[in-house]
PDB file of C-alpha atoms in Angstrom:
ATOM      1  CA  GLN U  12     -11.325  35.552  -5.421  1.00 74.00           C
ATOM      2  CA  VAL U  13     -10.078  32.245  -5.126  1.00 83.00           C
ATOM      3  CA  GLN U  14      -9.321  29.939  -8.037  1.00 89.00           C
ATOM      4  CA  LEU U  15      -8.396  26.255  -8.280  1.00 93.00           C
ATOM      5  CA  VAL U  16      -7.023  25.456 -11.650  1.00 93.00           C
ATOM      6  CA  GLU U  17      -6.872  21.697 -12.275  1.00 96.00           C
ATOM      7  CA  SER U  18      -4.964  19.941 -15.279  1.00 96.00           C
ATOM      8  CA  GLY U  19      -3.113  16.560 -15.949  1.00 96.00           C
ATOM      9  CA  GLY U  20      -6.230  14.375 -16.922  1.00 97.00           C
ATOM     10  CA  GLY U  21      -6.849  12.181 -20.160  1.00 97.00           C
ATOM     11  CA  LEU U  22      -7.283   9.070 -21.462  1.00 98.00           C
ATOM     12  CA  VAL U  23      -4.899   6.272 -20.646  1.00 98.00           C
ATOM     13  CA  GLN U  24      -4.621   2.263 -20.988  1.00 98.00           C
ATOM     14  CA  ALA U  25      -4.721   0.360 -17.835  1.00 98.00           C
ATOM     15  CA  GLY U  26      -1.645   0.057 -16.368  1.00 98.00           C
ATOM     16  CA  GLY U  27      -0.572   3.598 -17.412  1.00 98.00           C
ATOM     17  CA  SER U  28       0.174   6.450 -15.156  1.00 98.00           C
ATOM     18  CA  LEU U  29      -1.247  10.247 -15.070  1.00 98.00           C
ATOM     19  CA  ARG U  30      -0.248  13.075 -12.860  1.00 98.00           C
ATOM     20  CA  LEU U  31      -2.889  15.592 -12.052  1.00 98.00           C
ATOM     21  CA  SER U  32      -2.097  19.129 -10.776  1.00 97.00           C
ATOM     22  CA  CYS U  33      -3.982  21.608  -8.905  1.00 96.00           C
ATOM     23  CA  ALA U  34      -2.976  25.378  -8.343  1.00 93.00           C
ATOM     24  CA  ALA U  35      -4.776  27.472  -5.946  1.00 88.00           C
ATOM     25  CA  SER U  36      -4.562  31.348  -6.572  1.00 86.00           C
ATOM     26  CA  GLY U  37      -6.155  34.554  -5.184  1.00 76.00           C
ATOM     27  CA  SER U  38      -6.102  34.069  -1.702  1.00 67.00           C
ATOM     28  CA  ILE U  39      -4.852  35.492   1.453  1.00 60.00           C
ATOM     29  CA  PHE U  40      -5.964  32.384   3.490  1.00 73.00           C
ATOM     30  CA  SER U  41      -3.763  29.835   4.843  1.00 81.00           C
ATOM     31  CA  ILE U  42      -4.255  26.505   3.342  1.00 82.00           C
ATOM     32  CA  ASN U  43      -5.196  23.808   6.228  1.00 86.00           C
ATOM     33  CA  ARG U  44      -5.655  20.834   3.869  1.00 91.00           C
ATOM     34  CA  MET U  45      -5.785  19.880   0.170  1.00 92.00           C
ATOM     35  CA  GLY U  46      -6.916  16.777  -1.468  1.00 95.00           C
ATOM     36  CA  TRP U  47      -8.598  15.038  -4.228  1.00 98.00           C
ATOM     37  CA  TYR U  48     -12.182  13.578  -4.853  1.00 98.00           C
ATOM     38  CA  ARG U  49     -13.661  11.873  -7.606  1.00 98.00           C
ATOM     39  CA  GLN U  50     -16.871  11.174  -8.964  1.00 98.00           C
ATOM     40  CA  ALA U  51     -18.189   8.755 -11.640  1.00 96.00           C
ATOM     41  CA  PRO U  52     -21.483   8.846 -13.553  1.00 91.00           C
ATOM     42  CA  GLY U  53     -24.105   7.688 -11.110  1.00 93.00           C
ATOM     43  CA  LYS U  54     -21.882   7.236  -8.410  1.00 95.00           C
ATOM     44  CA  GLN U  55     -21.174   8.981  -5.043  1.00 96.00           C
ATOM     45  CA  ARG U  56     -18.366  11.480  -4.936  1.00 96.00           C
ATOM     46  CA  GLU U  57     -15.784   9.823  -2.903  1.00 97.00           C
ATOM     47  CA  LEU U  58     -12.465  10.863  -1.180  1.00 97.00           C
ATOM     48  CA  VAL U  59      -9.172   9.869  -2.834  1.00 98.00           C
ATOM     49  CA  ALA U  60      -6.249  11.368  -0.957  1.00 98.00           C
ATOM     50  CA  THR U  61      -5.674  14.089   1.381  1.00 97.00           C
ATOM     51  CA  ILE U  62      -2.640  15.993   2.483  1.00 96.00           C
ATOM     52  CA  THR U  63      -2.273  18.547   5.597  1.00 91.00           C
ATOM     53  CA  GLY U  64      -0.138  21.339   5.729  1.00 82.00           C
ATOM     54  CA  GLY U  65       2.119  19.506   7.785  1.00 85.00           C
ATOM     55  CA  GLY U  66       2.563  16.720   4.955  1.00 89.00           C
ATOM     56  CA  SER U  67       0.427  14.222   6.698  1.00 95.00           C
ATOM     57  CA  THR U  68      -1.452  12.196   4.217  1.00 97.00           C
ATOM     58  CA  ASN U  69      -4.381   9.656   3.909  1.00 97.00           C
ATOM     59  CA  TYR U  70      -5.722   7.730   1.120  1.00 98.00           C
ATOM     60  CA  ALA U  71      -8.775   5.910   0.240  1.00 98.00           C
ATOM     61  CA  ASP U  72      -7.979   1.968   0.387  1.00 98.00           C
ATOM     62  CA  SER U  73      -8.893   1.508  -3.075  1.00 97.00           C
ATOM     63  CA  VAL U  74      -5.808   3.735  -4.474  1.00 98.00           C
ATOM     64  CA  LYS U  75      -3.161   2.931  -1.409  1.00 98.00           C
ATOM     65  CA  GLY U  76      -0.148   1.730  -2.873  1.00 98.00           C
ATOM     66  CA  ARG U  77      -0.810   3.243  -6.351  1.00 98.00           C
ATOM     67  CA  PHE U  78      -1.533   6.936  -5.825  1.00 98.00           C
ATOM     68  CA  THR U  79       0.784   9.491  -4.181  1.00 98.00           C
ATOM     69  CA  ILE U  80      -0.462  12.766  -2.985  1.00 98.00           C
ATOM     70  CA  SER U  81       2.373  15.731  -2.673  1.00 96.00           C
ATOM     71  CA  ARG U  82       2.184  19.462  -2.242  1.00 93.00           C
ATOM     72  CA  ASP U  83       4.149  22.482  -3.000  1.00 90.00           C
ATOM     73  CA  ASN U  84       3.673  24.669  -0.195  1.00 82.00           C
ATOM     74  CA  ALA U  85       5.361  27.414  -1.981  1.00 84.00           C
ATOM     75  CA  LYS U  86       3.150  27.090  -5.085  1.00 87.00           C
ATOM     76  CA  ASN U  87      -0.036  26.341  -3.229  1.00 86.00           C
ATOM     77  CA  THR U  88      -0.118  23.429  -5.347  1.00 92.00           C
ATOM     78  CA  VAL U  89      -1.239  20.146  -5.062  1.00 94.00           C
ATOM     79  CA  TYR U  90      -0.311  16.839  -7.241  1.00 97.00           C
ATOM     80  CA  LEU U  91      -1.690  13.298  -7.638  1.00 98.00           C
ATOM     81  CA  GLN U  92       0.493  10.867  -9.062  1.00 98.00           C
ATOM     82  CA  MET U  93      -1.377   7.866 -10.187  1.00 98.00           C
ATOM     83  CA  ASN U  94       0.072   4.874 -11.233  1.00 98.00           C
ATOM     84  CA  SER U  95      -0.983   1.227 -12.084  1.00 98.00           C
ATOM     85  CA  LEU U  96      -4.406   2.869 -13.372  1.00 98.00           C
ATOM     86  CA  LYS U  97      -7.487   0.726 -13.411  1.00 98.00           C
ATOM     87  CA  PRO U  98     -10.697   0.992 -15.307  1.00 97.00           C
ATOM     88  CA  GLU U  99     -12.730   1.538 -12.081  1.00 96.00           C
ATOM     89  CA  ASP U 100     -10.598   4.773 -11.622  1.00 98.00           C
ATOM     90  CA  THR U 101     -12.233   6.420 -14.531  1.00 98.00           C
ATOM     91  CA  ALA U 102     -14.120   9.451 -13.177  1.00 98.00           C
ATOM     92  CA  VAL U 103     -14.088  13.252 -13.052  1.00 98.00           C
ATOM     93  CA  TYR U 104     -11.208  14.360 -10.230  1.00 98.00           C
ATOM     94  CA  TYR U 105     -11.786  17.362  -8.105  1.00 98.00           C
ATOM     95  CA  CYS U 106      -9.248  19.236  -6.279  1.00 97.00           C
ATOM     96  CA  TYR U 107     -10.462  20.393  -2.687  1.00 95.00           C
ATOM     97  CA  VAL U 108      -8.571  23.085  -0.327  1.00 92.00           C
ATOM     98  CA  ASP U 109      -9.663  23.593   3.159  1.00 89.00           C
ATOM     99  CA  TRP U 110      -8.718  26.972   4.661  1.00 87.00           C
ATOM    100  CA  VAL U 111      -7.405  27.848   7.990  1.00 85.00           C
ATOM    101  CA  GLY U 112     -10.351  29.749  10.080  1.00 86.00           C
ATOM    102  CA  VAL U 113     -12.831  29.601   6.962  1.00 85.00           C
ATOM    103  CA  ALA U 114     -15.793  27.273   7.406  1.00 86.00           C
ATOM    104  CA  ALA U 115     -16.221  26.518   3.770  1.00 87.00           C
ATOM    105  CA  GLY U 116     -13.506  25.216   1.305  1.00 90.00           C
ATOM    106  CA  ASP U 117     -13.055  25.397  -2.497  1.00 92.00           C
ATOM    107  CA  TRP U 118     -13.239  23.123  -5.269  1.00 95.00           C
ATOM    108  CA  GLY U 119     -11.933  22.828  -8.587  1.00 96.00           C
ATOM    109  CA  GLN U 120     -13.781  22.308 -11.952  1.00 95.00           C
ATOM    110  CA  GLY U 121     -12.835  18.745 -12.196  1.00 96.00           C
ATOM    111  CA  THR U 122     -10.627  16.909 -14.825  1.00 97.00           C
ATOM    112  CA  GLN U 123     -11.482  13.904 -16.437  1.00 97.00           C
ATOM    113  CA  VAL U 124      -9.658  10.804 -16.182  1.00 98.00           C
ATOM    114  CA  THR U 125     -10.246   7.879 -18.248  1.00 98.00           C
ATOM    115  CA  VAL U 126      -8.848   4.497 -17.878  1.00 98.00           C
ATOM    116  CA  SER U 127      -9.425   1.919 -20.888  1.00 97.00           C
ATOM    117  CA  SER U 128      -9.308  -1.772 -20.510  1.00 93.00           C
TER     118      SER U 128
END
């Protein structure tokens, strides 16, 4: 019923920028929080950034000052602007949505971000 469509990943050089998008559709539930996680091969999945319905944001220390999360409530879309990318940012990035009054959230399919040195 719910699908999260991610886009914007790709290959960039260190110091470059990418903008990820995640659009939620097919849901009648209210969005409590949206965010981005990432996972590199052999590594634990980690939180990157989140944004609440009220616009409150949180960032992992490793991306603070470089990444910016934003949200278009009318389009049920969350964005992740990634600047000053580093090779250690290389990972599959997953969109995640928490719903108001629902125990389990939903995950996007993931989009690959590769940063060359």
